[in-house]
CSV table of C-alpha atoms in Angstrom, one decimal:
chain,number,residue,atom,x,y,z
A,1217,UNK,CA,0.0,0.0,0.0
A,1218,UNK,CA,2.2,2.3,-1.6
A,1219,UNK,CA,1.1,6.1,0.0
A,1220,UNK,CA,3.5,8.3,-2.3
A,1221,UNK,CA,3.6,7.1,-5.8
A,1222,UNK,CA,6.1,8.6,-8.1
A,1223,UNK,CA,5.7,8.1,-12.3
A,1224,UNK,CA,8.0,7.0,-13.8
A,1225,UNK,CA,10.8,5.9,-12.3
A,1226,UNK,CA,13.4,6.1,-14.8
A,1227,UNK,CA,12.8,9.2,-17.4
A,1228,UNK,CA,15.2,9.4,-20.4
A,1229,UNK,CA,14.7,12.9,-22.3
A,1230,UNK,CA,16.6,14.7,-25.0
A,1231,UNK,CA,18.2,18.2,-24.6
A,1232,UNK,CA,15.8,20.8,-24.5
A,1233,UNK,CA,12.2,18.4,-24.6
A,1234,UNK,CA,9.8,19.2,-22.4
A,1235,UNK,CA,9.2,16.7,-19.8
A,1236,UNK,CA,6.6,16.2,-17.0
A,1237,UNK,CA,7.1,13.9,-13.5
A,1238,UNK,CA,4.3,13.0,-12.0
A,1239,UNK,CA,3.6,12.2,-8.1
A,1240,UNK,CA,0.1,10.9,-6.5
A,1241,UNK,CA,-0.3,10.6,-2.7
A,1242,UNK,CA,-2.7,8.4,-0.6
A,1243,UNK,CA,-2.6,10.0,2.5
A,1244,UNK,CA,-4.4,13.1,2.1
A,1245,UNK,CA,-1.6,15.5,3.3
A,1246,UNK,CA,-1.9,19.8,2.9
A,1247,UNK,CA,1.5,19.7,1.6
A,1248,UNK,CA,3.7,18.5,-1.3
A,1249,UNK,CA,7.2,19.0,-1.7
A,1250,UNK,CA,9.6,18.4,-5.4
A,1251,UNK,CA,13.3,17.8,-4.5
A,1252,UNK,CA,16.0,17.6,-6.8
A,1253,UNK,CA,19.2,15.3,-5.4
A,1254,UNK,CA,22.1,15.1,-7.5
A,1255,UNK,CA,24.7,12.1,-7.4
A,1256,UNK,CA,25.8,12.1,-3.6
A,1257,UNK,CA,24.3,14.9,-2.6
A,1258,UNK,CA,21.9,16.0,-0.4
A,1259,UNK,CA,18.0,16.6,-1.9
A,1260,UNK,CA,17.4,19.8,-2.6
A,1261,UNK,CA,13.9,21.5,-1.9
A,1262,UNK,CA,12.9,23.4,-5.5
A,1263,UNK,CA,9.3,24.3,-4.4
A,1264,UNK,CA,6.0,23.0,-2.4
A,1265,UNK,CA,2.4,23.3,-2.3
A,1266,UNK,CA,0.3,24.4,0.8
A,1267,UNK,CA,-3.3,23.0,-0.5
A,1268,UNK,CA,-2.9,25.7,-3.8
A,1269,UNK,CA,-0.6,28.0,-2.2
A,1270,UNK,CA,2.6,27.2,-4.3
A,1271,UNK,CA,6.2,28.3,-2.6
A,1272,UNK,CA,8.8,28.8,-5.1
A,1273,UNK,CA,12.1,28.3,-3.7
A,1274,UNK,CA,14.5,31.8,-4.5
A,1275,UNK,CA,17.2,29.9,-6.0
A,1276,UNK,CA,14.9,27.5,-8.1
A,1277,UNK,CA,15.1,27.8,-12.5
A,1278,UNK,CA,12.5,28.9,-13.8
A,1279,UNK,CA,13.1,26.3,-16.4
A,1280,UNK,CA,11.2,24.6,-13.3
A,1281,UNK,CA,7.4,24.4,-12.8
A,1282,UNK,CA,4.7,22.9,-11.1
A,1283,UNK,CA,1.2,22.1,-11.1
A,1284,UNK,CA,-1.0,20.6,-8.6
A,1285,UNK,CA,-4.4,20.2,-9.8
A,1286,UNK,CA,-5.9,18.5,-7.0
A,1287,UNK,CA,-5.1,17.3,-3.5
A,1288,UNK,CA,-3.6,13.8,-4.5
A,1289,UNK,CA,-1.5,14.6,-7.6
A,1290,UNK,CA,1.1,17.4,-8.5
A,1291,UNK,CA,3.4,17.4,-11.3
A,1292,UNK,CA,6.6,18.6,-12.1
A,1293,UNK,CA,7.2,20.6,-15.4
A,1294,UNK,CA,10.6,21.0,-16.7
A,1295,UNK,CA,10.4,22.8,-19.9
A,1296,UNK,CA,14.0,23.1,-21.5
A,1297,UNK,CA,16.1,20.4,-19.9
A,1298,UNK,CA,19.6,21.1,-19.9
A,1299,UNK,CA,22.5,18.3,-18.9
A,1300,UNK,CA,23.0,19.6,-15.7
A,1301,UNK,CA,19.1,18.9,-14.6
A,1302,UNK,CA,19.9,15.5,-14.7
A,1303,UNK,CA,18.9,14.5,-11.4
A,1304,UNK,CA,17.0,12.3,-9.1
A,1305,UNK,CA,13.4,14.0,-8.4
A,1306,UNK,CA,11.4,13.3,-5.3
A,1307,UNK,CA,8.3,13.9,-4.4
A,1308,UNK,CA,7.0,14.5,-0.4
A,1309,UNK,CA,4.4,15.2,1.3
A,1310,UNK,CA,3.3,16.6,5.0
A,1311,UNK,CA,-0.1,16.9,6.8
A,1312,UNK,CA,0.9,20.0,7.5
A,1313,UNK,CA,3.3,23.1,6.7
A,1314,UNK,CA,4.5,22.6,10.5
A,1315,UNK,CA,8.3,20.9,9.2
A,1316,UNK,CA,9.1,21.8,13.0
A,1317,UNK,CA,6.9,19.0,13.8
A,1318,UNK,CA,6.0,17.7,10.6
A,1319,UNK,CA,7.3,14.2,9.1
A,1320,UNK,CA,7.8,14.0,5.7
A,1321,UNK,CA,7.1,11.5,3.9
A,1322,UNK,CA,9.1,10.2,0.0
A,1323,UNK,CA,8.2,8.7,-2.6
A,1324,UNK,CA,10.6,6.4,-4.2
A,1325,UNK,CA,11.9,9.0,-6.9
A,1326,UNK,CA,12.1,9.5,-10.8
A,1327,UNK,CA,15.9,9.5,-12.3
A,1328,UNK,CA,15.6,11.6,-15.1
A,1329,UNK,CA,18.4,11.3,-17.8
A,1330,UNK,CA,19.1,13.9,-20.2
A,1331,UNK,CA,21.0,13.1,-23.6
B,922,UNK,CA,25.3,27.8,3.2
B,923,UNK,CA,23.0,27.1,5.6
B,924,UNK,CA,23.1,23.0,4.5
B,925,UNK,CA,24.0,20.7,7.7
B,926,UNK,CA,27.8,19.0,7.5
B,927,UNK,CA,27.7,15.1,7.9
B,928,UNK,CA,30.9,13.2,8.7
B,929,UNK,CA,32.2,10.7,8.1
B,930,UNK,CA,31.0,10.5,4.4
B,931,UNK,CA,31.3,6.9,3.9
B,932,UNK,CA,31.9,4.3,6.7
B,933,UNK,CA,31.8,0.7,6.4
B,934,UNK,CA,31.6,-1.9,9.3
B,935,UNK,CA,31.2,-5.4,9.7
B,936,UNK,CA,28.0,-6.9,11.1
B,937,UNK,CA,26.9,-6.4,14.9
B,938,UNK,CA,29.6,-4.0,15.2
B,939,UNK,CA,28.1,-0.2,16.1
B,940,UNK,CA,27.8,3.0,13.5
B,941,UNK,CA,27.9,6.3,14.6
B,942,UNK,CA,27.5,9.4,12.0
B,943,UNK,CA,27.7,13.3,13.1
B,944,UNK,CA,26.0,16.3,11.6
B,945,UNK,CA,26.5,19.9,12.5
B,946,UNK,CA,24.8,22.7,11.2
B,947,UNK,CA,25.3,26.8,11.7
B,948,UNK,CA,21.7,28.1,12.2
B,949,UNK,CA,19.4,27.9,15.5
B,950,UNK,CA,16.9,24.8,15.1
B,951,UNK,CA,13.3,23.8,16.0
B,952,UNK,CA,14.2,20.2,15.5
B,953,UNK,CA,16.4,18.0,13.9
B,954,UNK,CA,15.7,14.5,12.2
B,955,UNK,CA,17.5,11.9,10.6
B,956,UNK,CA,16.1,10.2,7.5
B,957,UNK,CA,17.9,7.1,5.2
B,958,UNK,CA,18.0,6.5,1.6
B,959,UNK,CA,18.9,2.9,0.2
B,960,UNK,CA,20.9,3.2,-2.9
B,961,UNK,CA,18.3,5.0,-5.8
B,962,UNK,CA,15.3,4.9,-3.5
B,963,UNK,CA,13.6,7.7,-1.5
B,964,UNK,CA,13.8,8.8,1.8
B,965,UNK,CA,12.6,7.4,4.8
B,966,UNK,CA,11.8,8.9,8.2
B,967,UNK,CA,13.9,7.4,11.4
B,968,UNK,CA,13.3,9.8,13.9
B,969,UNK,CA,12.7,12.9,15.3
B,970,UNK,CA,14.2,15.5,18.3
B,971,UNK,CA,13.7,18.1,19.1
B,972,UNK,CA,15.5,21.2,20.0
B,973,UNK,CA,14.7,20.9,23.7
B,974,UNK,CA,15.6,17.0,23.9
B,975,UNK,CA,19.0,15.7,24.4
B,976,UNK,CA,18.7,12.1,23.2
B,977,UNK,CA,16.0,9.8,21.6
B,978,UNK,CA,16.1,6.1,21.2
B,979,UNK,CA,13.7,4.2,18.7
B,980,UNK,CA,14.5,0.4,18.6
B,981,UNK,CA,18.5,0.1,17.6
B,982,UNK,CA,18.6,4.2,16.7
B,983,UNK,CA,19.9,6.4,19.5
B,984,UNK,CA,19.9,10.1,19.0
B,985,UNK,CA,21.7,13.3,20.7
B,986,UNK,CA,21.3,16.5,20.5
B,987,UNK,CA,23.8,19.7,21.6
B,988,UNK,CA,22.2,22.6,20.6
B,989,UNK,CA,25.3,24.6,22.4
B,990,UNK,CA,27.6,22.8,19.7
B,991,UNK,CA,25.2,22.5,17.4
B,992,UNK,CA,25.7,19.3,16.7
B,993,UNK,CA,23.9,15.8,16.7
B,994,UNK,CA,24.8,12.2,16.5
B,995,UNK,CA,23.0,9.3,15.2
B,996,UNK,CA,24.1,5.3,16.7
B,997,UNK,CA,22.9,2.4,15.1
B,998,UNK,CA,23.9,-0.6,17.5
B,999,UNK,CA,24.1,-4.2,16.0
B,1000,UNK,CA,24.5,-3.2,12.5
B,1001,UNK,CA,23.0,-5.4,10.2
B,1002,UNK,CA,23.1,-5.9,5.9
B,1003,UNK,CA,20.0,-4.4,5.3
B,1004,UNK,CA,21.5,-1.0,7.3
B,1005,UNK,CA,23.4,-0.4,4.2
B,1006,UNK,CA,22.1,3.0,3.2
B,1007,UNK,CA,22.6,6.9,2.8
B,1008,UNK,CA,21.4,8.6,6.2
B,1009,UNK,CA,20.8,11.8,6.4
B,1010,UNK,CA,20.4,14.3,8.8
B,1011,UNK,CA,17.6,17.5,8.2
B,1012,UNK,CA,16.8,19.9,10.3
B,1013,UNK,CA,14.2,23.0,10.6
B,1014,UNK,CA,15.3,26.7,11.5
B,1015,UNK,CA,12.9,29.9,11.5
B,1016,UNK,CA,11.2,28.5,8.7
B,1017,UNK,CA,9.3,25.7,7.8
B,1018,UNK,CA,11.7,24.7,5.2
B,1019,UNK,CA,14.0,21.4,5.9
B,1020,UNK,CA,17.5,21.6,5.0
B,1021,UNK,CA,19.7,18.7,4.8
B,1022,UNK,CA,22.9,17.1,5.8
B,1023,UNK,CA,25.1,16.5,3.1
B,1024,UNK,CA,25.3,12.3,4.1
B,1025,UNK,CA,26.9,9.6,5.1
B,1026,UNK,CA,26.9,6.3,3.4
B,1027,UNK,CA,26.8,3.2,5.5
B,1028,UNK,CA,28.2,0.2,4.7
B,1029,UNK,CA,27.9,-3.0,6.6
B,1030,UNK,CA,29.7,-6.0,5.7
B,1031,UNK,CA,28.7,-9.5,6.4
């Protein structure tokens, strides 16, 4: 009973083709959360969702977007990907915005590959 | 940056022996947590203190917590195989963002 579900898992795109990762959640959490984590590094938060409320991180591309269209799916929009986005993306959520006391919870990631 | 330190990075142990991995981070905290990653996977939860806690055990985990040094640890006792994994440690400041540790990967050898 999988409760963050992340499509696909493995992504292979060209330079420069749009691509869209998608992420579904189970557990009816306020918030989700896109990371990007590149090879042995930590996951980096690019932005999150509070119900509709999207929070764009200052530092995040705008080659970067997101949509969440209802509570159990958002999607992440990348529409010129460069070499360097190549990345593992994952997907959290959190009942609430509260990350003081708030658990997050991962989905199992999409590698994306960029030739 | 404002990104937590993790040492060592890699570590590798033989079976029942103990692991210990160290973060330390700059900024003032709510709480601090420690997650792990098996190799191409997501993250998963361990545990949770917070900034007015000093240690916090769950099963084989045992956390600490300095705020003076600004510092934590995380003990595994009686590794076993299936610790092999990335943990991380993430913590909360002013915000509600959670910043992570930069890692340390775990090896435990049979």
């Amino acid at each position: 009973d999988a409760m963050v579900i992340q499509n696909p898992r493995y992504q292979v795109t060209q330079f420069g083709k749009p691509v869209t990762l998608s992420c579904s959640q189970t557990l009816n959490h306020n918030v989700m959360y896109w990371y990007q984590q590149k090879s042995s590094q930590a996951p980096k938060l690019l932005f999150h969702y509070y119900d509709k409320d999207f929070n764009n991180e200052a530092d995040t591309p705008d080659n970067f977007q997101s949509r969440r269209p209802n509570t159990s799916f958002c999607f992440l929009d990348i529409r010129s990907p460069g070499l360097g986005d190549a990345a593992m993306y994952l997907c959290a959520t959190s009942r609430d915005r509260a990350a003081s006391t708030d658990t997050q919870y991962f989905g199992p990631g999409t590698r994306l590959t960029v030739l | 940056s404002q990104q937590g330190e993790e040492d060592p990075q890699a570590l590798s142990i033989q079976e029942g022996e103990n692991a210990t991995m160290n973060c330390s981070y700059k900024t003032s905290i709510n709480n601090l947590q420690w997650y792990r990653q098996n190799s191409g996977r997501g993250l998963v939860h361990l545990i949770l203190i917070r900034s007015n806690e000093r240690e916090k055990h769950s099963g084989r985990l045992r956390v600490t917590l300095d705020t003076s040094k600004k510092s934590s640890s995380l003990l595994i006792t009686a590794s076993r195989a299936a610790d092999t994994a990335s943990y991380f440690c993430a913590f909360t400041g002013g915000g509600n963002k959670l910043t992570f540790g930069t890692g340390t990967q775990l090896k435990v050898e049979l």
